[in-house]
Amino acid sequence: MRVQGIITQWHFVAGSHEEIVLARQEWENASERFGAVDGHGGFRLPAPGLPNARIAPRRNPRTSQPDPVPTSERPAMTESAAPVVRRDDARHRYEILVAGEVAGFTAYRDHDGRRVFYHTVVEDAYAGQGLAGQLVTHALTEVRDNGGRVVPVCPYVKKFLTKHEEYADLADPVTPEILQWVRTLDEN
């Protein structure tokens, strides 16, 4: 089998969608494949759910590898297709839409008066257009406007906060209690 590219999802790296599915299952079943962290007596952080579509290879923009989604097949970002962010309370997430299609989302749950962001994804067809940044900017601005606080469990949101100091004052630390609570979300 020839690997066409590297596929990533959360902290899993593989050569195919099926390998990602298997890795996630093994992680959730506490397989010895992932080992243990010496001195860590805590729980295992739950892996986020898989997307509703096959996971496709991503390309490294610093190389000359071909784009897995040709530019001609990408949804055009025209003025009429300007991204729109909306909050979907029923699904506990902010979504970014391009031409009416959900291009990505950042998932949250409210806990003890704080909005806990725990997963952010942008579909591969929309990668490289700055949509994740627009999405998280909108979400954090809304939290600020409502006088709220955030807990950045999601690695993307956490990194965003380190790069955008204007939002750093919103963040509360990620505690073991919060991580344990997030873990229960997949169990419900």
PDB file of C-alpha atoms in Angstrom:
ATOM      1  CA  MET A   1       0.000   0.000   0.000  1.00  0.00           C
ATOM      2  CA  ARG A   2       1.354   3.414  -0.961  1.00  0.00           C
ATOM      3  CA  VAL A   3       0.613   6.168   1.535  1.00  0.00           C
ATOM      4  CA  GLN A   4      -0.775   9.207  -0.280  1.00  0.00           C
ATOM      5  CA  GLY A   5      -0.224  11.551   2.636  1.00  0.00           C
ATOM      6  CA  ILE A   6      -0.340  11.885   6.357  1.00  0.00           C
ATOM      7  CA  ILE A   7      -3.706  12.038   8.054  1.00  0.00           C
ATOM      8  CA  THR A   8      -4.111  13.658  11.438  1.00  0.00           C
ATOM      9  CA  GLN A   9      -7.024  13.808  13.819  1.00  0.00           C
ATOM     10  CA  TRP A  10      -6.547  15.140  17.326  1.00  0.00           C
ATOM     11  CA  HIS A  11      -3.226  13.551  18.445  1.00  0.00           C
ATOM     12  CA  PHE A  12      -3.419  10.617  16.037  1.00  0.00           C
ATOM     13  CA  VAL A  13      -1.226  10.456  12.941  1.00  0.00           C
ATOM     14  CA  ALA A  14      -1.768   7.751  10.321  1.00  0.00           C
ATOM     15  CA  GLY A  15      -1.706   6.916   6.642  1.00  0.00           C
ATOM     16  CA  SER A  16      -5.423   6.259   6.199  1.00  0.00           C
ATOM     17  CA  HIS A  17      -8.844   7.045   7.608  1.00  0.00           C
ATOM     18  CA  GLU A  18      -9.187   3.451   8.795  1.00  0.00           C
ATOM     19  CA  GLU A  19      -5.931   3.692  10.775  1.00  0.00           C
ATOM     20  CA  ILE A  20      -7.237   6.832  12.513  1.00  0.00           C
ATOM     21  CA  VAL A  21     -10.477   5.030  13.432  1.00  0.00           C
ATOM     22  CA  LEU A  22      -8.462   2.111  14.841  1.00  0.00           C
ATOM     23  CA  ALA A  23      -6.102   4.397  16.782  1.00  0.00           C
ATOM     24  CA  ARG A  24      -9.062   6.248  18.338  1.00  0.00           C
ATOM     25  CA  GLN A  25     -10.675   2.946  19.360  1.00  0.00           C
ATOM     26  CA  GLU A  26      -7.435   1.741  20.910  1.00  0.00           C
ATOM     27  CA  TRP A  27      -6.996   5.048  22.758  1.00  0.00           C
ATOM     28  CA  GLU A  28     -10.525   4.882  24.176  1.00  0.00           C
ATOM     29  CA  ASN A  29      -9.963   1.237  25.207  1.00  0.00           C
ATOM     30  CA  ALA A  30      -6.697   2.191  26.994  1.00  0.00           C
ATOM     31  CA  SER A  31      -4.618  -0.017  24.690  1.00  0.00           C
ATOM     32  CA  GLU A  32      -0.993  -0.592  25.645  1.00  0.00           C
ATOM     33  CA  ARG A  33      -0.136   0.859  22.220  1.00  0.00           C
ATOM     34  CA  PHE A  34      -0.142   4.332  23.791  1.00  0.00           C
ATOM     35  CA  GLY A  35       1.631   3.396  27.006  1.00  0.00           C
ATOM     36  CA  ALA A  36       1.363   5.305  30.246  1.00  0.00           C
ATOM     37  CA  VAL A  37       2.896   8.501  31.540  1.00  0.00           C
ATOM     38  CA  ASP A  38       5.163   7.806  34.501  1.00  0.00           C
ATOM     39  CA  GLY A  39       4.024   9.647  37.601  1.00  0.00           C
ATOM     40  CA  HIS A  40       0.612  10.525  36.141  1.00  0.00           C
ATOM     41  CA  GLY A  41      -2.135   8.990  38.196  1.00  0.00           C
ATOM     42  CA  GLY A  42      -4.900  10.857  36.419  1.00  0.00           C
ATOM     43  CA  PHE A  43      -7.396   9.792  33.849  1.00  0.00           C
ATOM     44  CA  ARG A  44      -6.985   9.571  30.110  1.00  0.00           C
ATOM     45  CA  LEU A  45      -8.314  12.614  28.229  1.00  0.00           C
ATOM     46  CA  PRO A  46     -11.098  11.426  25.900  1.00  0.00           C
ATOM     47  CA  ALA A  47     -10.486  11.652  22.172  1.00  0.00           C
ATOM     48  CA  PRO A  48     -12.967  13.868  20.348  1.00  0.00           C
ATOM     49  CA  GLY A  49     -15.527  12.194  18.124  1.00  0.00           C
ATOM     50  CA  LEU A  50     -14.705  11.509  14.513  1.00  0.00           C
ATOM     51  CA  PRO A  51     -16.063  13.819  11.813  1.00  0.00           C
ATOM     52  CA  ASN A  52     -19.047  12.735   9.747  1.00  0.00           C
ATOM     53  CA  ALA A  53     -16.854  12.389   6.649  1.00  0.00           C
ATOM     54  CA  ARG A  54     -13.705  10.469   5.733  1.00  0.00           C
ATOM     55  CA  ILE A  55     -10.551  12.092   7.034  1.00  0.00           C
ATOM     56  CA  ALA A  56      -8.375  13.117   4.095  1.00  0.00           C
ATOM     57  CA  PRO A  57      -4.632  13.782   3.997  1.00  0.00           C
ATOM     58  CA  ARG A  58      -3.470  17.287   4.728  1.00  0.00           C
ATOM     59  CA  ARG A  59      -0.629  18.871   2.858  1.00  0.00           C
ATOM     60  CA  ASN A  60       2.375  20.700   4.188  1.00  0.00           C
ATOM     61  CA  PRO A  61       2.253  24.223   2.746  1.00  0.00           C
ATOM     62  CA  ARG A  62       6.054  24.414   2.988  1.00  0.00           C
ATOM     63  CA  THR A  63       6.519  21.591   0.476  1.00  0.00           C
ATOM     64  CA  SER A  64       5.605  21.138  -3.124  1.00  0.00           C
ATOM     65  CA  GLN A  65       3.239  18.233  -2.421  1.00  0.00           C
ATOM     66  CA  PRO A  66      -0.028  18.534  -4.304  1.00  0.00           C
ATOM     67  CA  ASP A  67      -3.063  19.757  -2.423  1.00  0.00           C
ATOM     68  CA  PRO A  68      -5.432  16.830  -1.602  1.00  0.00           C
ATOM     69  CA  VAL A  69      -8.371  19.070  -2.543  1.00  0.00           C
ATOM     70  CA  PRO A  70      -7.540  20.810  -5.823  1.00  0.00           C
ATOM     71  CA  THR A  71      -8.102  24.565  -5.754  1.00  0.00           C
ATOM     72  CA  SER A  72     -10.624  24.172  -8.567  1.00  0.00           C
ATOM     73  CA  GLU A  73     -12.755  21.928  -6.315  1.00  0.00           C
ATOM     74  CA  ARG A  74     -12.578  24.123  -3.209  1.00  0.00           C
ATOM     75  CA  PRO A  75     -15.610  26.198  -2.364  1.00  0.00           C
ATOM     76  CA  ALA A  76     -14.937  29.727  -3.562  1.00  0.00           C
ATOM     77  CA  MET A  77     -14.643  32.468  -0.964  1.00  0.00           C
ATOM     78  CA  THR A  78     -16.517  35.213  -2.769  1.00  0.00           C
ATOM     79  CA  GLU A  79     -18.215  38.208  -1.216  1.00  0.00           C
ATOM     80  CA  SER A  80     -21.535  36.389  -1.423  1.00  0.00           C
ATOM     81  CA  ALA A  81     -19.909  33.397   0.283  1.00  0.00           C
ATOM     82  CA  ALA A  82     -18.294  35.409   3.072  1.00  0.00           C
ATOM     83  CA  PRO A  83     -17.995  33.250   6.182  1.00  0.00           C
ATOM     84  CA  VAL A  84     -20.774  33.525   8.738  1.00  0.00           C
ATOM     85  CA  VAL A  85     -20.438  32.371  12.341  1.00  0.00           C
ATOM     86  CA  ARG A  86     -23.466  31.232  14.302  1.00  0.00           C
ATOM     87  CA  ARG A  87     -23.948  29.676  17.721  1.00  0.00           C
ATOM     88  CA  ASP A  88     -25.877  26.401  17.747  1.00  0.00           C
ATOM     89  CA  ASP A  89     -26.962  26.005  21.374  1.00  0.00           C
ATOM     90  CA  ALA A  90     -28.620  22.631  20.745  1.00  0.00           C
ATOM     91  CA  ARG A  91     -25.296  21.165  19.553  1.00  0.00           C
ATOM     92  CA  HIS A  92     -23.146  23.195  21.998  1.00  0.00           C
ATOM     93  CA  ARG A  93     -20.970  24.707  19.325  1.00  0.00           C
ATOM     94  CA  TYR A  94     -20.192  27.725  17.219  1.00  0.00           C
ATOM     95  CA  GLU A  95     -20.242  26.941  13.493  1.00  0.00           C
ATOM     96  CA  ILE A  96     -18.624  28.786  10.609  1.00  0.00           C
ATOM     97  CA  LEU A  97     -20.528  28.582   7.356  1.00  0.00           C
ATOM     98  CA  VAL A  98     -19.300  29.303   3.839  1.00  0.00           C
ATOM     99  CA  ALA A  99     -22.007  29.634   1.182  1.00  0.00           C
ATOM    100  CA  GLY A 100     -24.453  28.116   3.665  1.00  0.00           C
ATOM    101  CA  GLU A 101     -22.350  24.991   4.285  1.00  0.00           C
ATOM    102  CA  VAL A 102     -20.801  24.216   7.680  1.00  0.00           C
ATOM    103  CA  ALA A 103     -17.055  24.532   7.127  1.00  0.00           C
ATOM    104  CA  GLY A 104     -16.037  24.001  10.749  1.00  0.00           C
ATOM    105  CA  PHE A 105     -16.985  24.360  14.380  1.00  0.00           C
ATOM    106  CA  THR A 106     -15.679  24.853  17.882  1.00  0.00           C
ATOM    107  CA  ALA A 107     -17.444  22.772  20.523  1.00  0.00           C
ATOM    108  CA  TYR A 108     -18.135  24.041  24.018  1.00  0.00           C
ATOM    109  CA  ARG A 109     -20.042  23.272  27.167  1.00  0.00           C
ATOM    110  CA  ASP A 110     -20.835  25.666  29.973  1.00  0.00           C
ATOM    111  CA  HIS A 111     -19.585  24.651  33.421  1.00  0.00           C
ATOM    112  CA  ASP A 112     -19.640  26.681  36.654  1.00  0.00           C
ATOM    113  CA  GLY A 113     -20.328  29.898  34.762  1.00  0.00           C
ATOM    114  CA  ARG A 114     -17.489  29.377  32.291  1.00  0.00           C
ATOM    115  CA  ARG A 115     -17.565  28.350  28.645  1.00  0.00           C
ATOM    116  CA  VAL A 116     -15.274  25.331  28.238  1.00  0.00           C
ATOM    117  CA  PHE A 117     -14.008  24.979  24.651  1.00  0.00           C
ATOM    118  CA  TYR A 118     -12.873  21.402  24.070  1.00  0.00           C
ATOM    119  CA  HIS A 119     -12.678  20.748  20.310  1.00  0.00           C
ATOM    120  CA  THR A 120     -12.241  22.795  17.120  1.00  0.00           C
ATOM    121  CA  VAL A 121     -12.229  21.502  13.547  1.00  0.00           C
ATOM    122  CA  VAL A 122     -12.314  22.952  10.032  1.00  0.00           C
ATOM    123  CA  GLU A 123     -13.150  20.601   7.163  1.00  0.00           C
ATOM    124  CA  ASP A 124     -10.224  19.877   4.822  1.00  0.00           C
ATOM    125  CA  ALA A 125     -12.006  21.437   1.841  1.00  0.00           C
ATOM    126  CA  TYR A 126     -11.870  24.776   3.684  1.00  0.00           C
ATOM    127  CA  ALA A 127      -8.357  24.489   5.140  1.00  0.00           C
ATOM    128  CA  GLY A 128      -5.902  27.339   4.764  1.00  0.00           C
ATOM    129  CA  GLN A 129      -8.530  30.088   4.570  1.00  0.00           C
ATOM    130  CA  GLY A 130      -8.202  31.372   8.139  1.00  0.00           C
ATOM    131  CA  LEU A 131     -11.643  30.111   9.111  1.00  0.00           C
ATOM    132  CA  ALA A 132     -10.639  28.625  12.472  1.00  0.00           C
ATOM    133  CA  GLY A 133      -9.254  31.978  13.575  1.00  0.00           C
ATOM    134  CA  GLN A 134     -12.420  33.796  12.476  1.00  0.00           C
ATOM    135  CA  LEU A 135     -14.547  31.212  14.251  1.00  0.00           C
ATOM    136  CA  VAL A 136     -12.679  31.395  17.558  1.00  0.00           C
ATOM    137  CA  THR A 137     -12.443  35.200  17.391  1.00  0.00           C
ATOM    138  CA  HIS A 138     -16.232  35.398  17.066  1.00  0.00           C
ATOM    139  CA  ALA A 139     -16.814  32.897  19.886  1.00  0.00           C
ATOM    140  CA  LEU A 140     -14.427  34.632  22.300  1.00  0.00           C
ATOM    141  CA  THR A 141     -15.811  38.060  21.445  1.00  0.00           C
ATOM    142  CA  GLU A 142     -19.320  36.845  22.229  1.00  0.00           C
ATOM    143  CA  VAL A 143     -18.175  35.407  25.563  1.00  0.00           C
ATOM    144  CA  ARG A 144     -16.460  38.709  26.403  1.00  0.00           C
ATOM    145  CA  ASP A 145     -19.514  40.755  25.375  1.00  0.00           C
ATOM    146  CA  ASN A 146     -21.631  38.653  27.742  1.00  0.00           C
ATOM    147  CA  GLY A 147     -19.180  39.124  30.632  1.00  0.00           C
ATOM    148  CA  GLY A 148     -18.133  35.464  30.588  1.00  0.00           C
ATOM    149  CA  ARG A 149     -14.945  33.468  31.090  1.00  0.00           C
ATOM    150  CA  VAL A 150     -13.457  30.612  29.051  1.00  0.00           C
ATOM    151  CA  VAL A 151     -11.484  27.462  29.795  1.00  0.00           C
ATOM    152  CA  PRO A 152      -9.357  26.453  26.764  1.00  0.00           C
ATOM    153  CA  VAL A 153      -9.215  22.640  26.875  1.00  0.00           C
ATOM    154  CA  CYS A 154      -9.092  22.588  23.041  1.00  0.00           C
ATOM    155  CA  PRO A 155      -5.461  22.838  21.872  1.00  0.00           C
ATOM    156  CA  TYR A 156      -6.417  25.235  19.061  1.00  0.00           C
ATOM    157  CA  VAL A 157      -8.246  27.645  21.375  1.00  0.00           C
ATOM    158  CA  LYS A 158      -5.392  27.450  23.889  1.00  0.00           C
ATOM    159  CA  LYS A 159      -2.823  28.300  21.204  1.00  0.00           C
ATOM    160  CA  PHE A 160      -5.079  31.058  19.838  1.00  0.00           C
ATOM    161  CA  LEU A 161      -5.174  32.670  23.287  1.00  0.00           C
ATOM    162  CA  THR A 162      -1.362  32.657  23.522  1.00  0.00           C
ATOM    163  CA  LYS A 163      -1.111  34.403  20.140  1.00  0.00           C
ATOM    164  CA  HIS A 164      -3.924  36.914  20.733  1.00  0.00           C
ATOM    165  CA  GLU A 165      -3.192  38.678  24.000  1.00  0.00           C
ATOM    166  CA  GLU A 166      -6.338  40.788  23.631  1.00  0.00           C
ATOM    167  CA  TYR A 167      -8.319  37.693  24.701  1.00  0.00           C
ATOM    168  CA  ALA A 168      -5.901  36.311  27.313  1.00  0.00           C
ATOM    169  CA  ASP A 169      -7.792  38.004  30.163  1.00  0.00           C
ATOM    170  CA  LEU A 170     -10.820  35.774  29.444  1.00  0.00           C
ATOM    171  CA  ALA A 171      -9.018  32.507  30.144  1.00  0.00           C
ATOM    172  CA  ASP A 172      -9.183  30.463  33.311  1.00  0.00           C
ATOM    173  CA  PRO A 173      -6.735  27.582  33.824  1.00  0.00           C
ATOM    174  CA  VAL A 174      -7.499  24.050  32.710  1.00  0.00           C
ATOM    175  CA  THR A 175      -7.722  22.057  35.941  1.00  0.00           C
ATOM    176  CA  PRO A 176      -7.864  18.295  36.551  1.00  0.00           C
ATOM    177  CA  GLU A 177     -11.477  18.794  37.659  1.00  0.00           C
ATOM    178  CA  ILE A 178     -12.356  20.411  34.321  1.00  0.00           C
ATOM    179  CA  LEU A 179     -10.570  17.655  32.379  1.00  0.00           C
ATOM    180  CA  GLN A 180     -12.472  15.006  34.347  1.00  0.00           C
ATOM    181  CA  TRP A 181     -15.733  16.807  33.609  1.00  0.00           C
ATOM    182  CA  VAL A 182     -14.917  17.019  29.869  1.00  0.00           C
ATOM    183  CA  ARG A 183     -14.222  13.291  29.891  1.00  0.00           C
ATOM    184  CA  THR A 184     -17.748  12.645  31.120  1.00  0.00           C
ATOM    185  CA  LEU A 185     -19.195  14.475  28.093  1.00  0.00           C
ATOM    186  CA  ASP A 186     -18.403  11.542  25.785  1.00  0.00           C
ATOM    187  CA  GLU A 187     -19.903   9.129  28.286  1.00  0.00           C
ATOM    188  CA  ASN A 188     -23.315  10.859  28.279  1.00  0.00           C
TER     189      ASN A 188
END
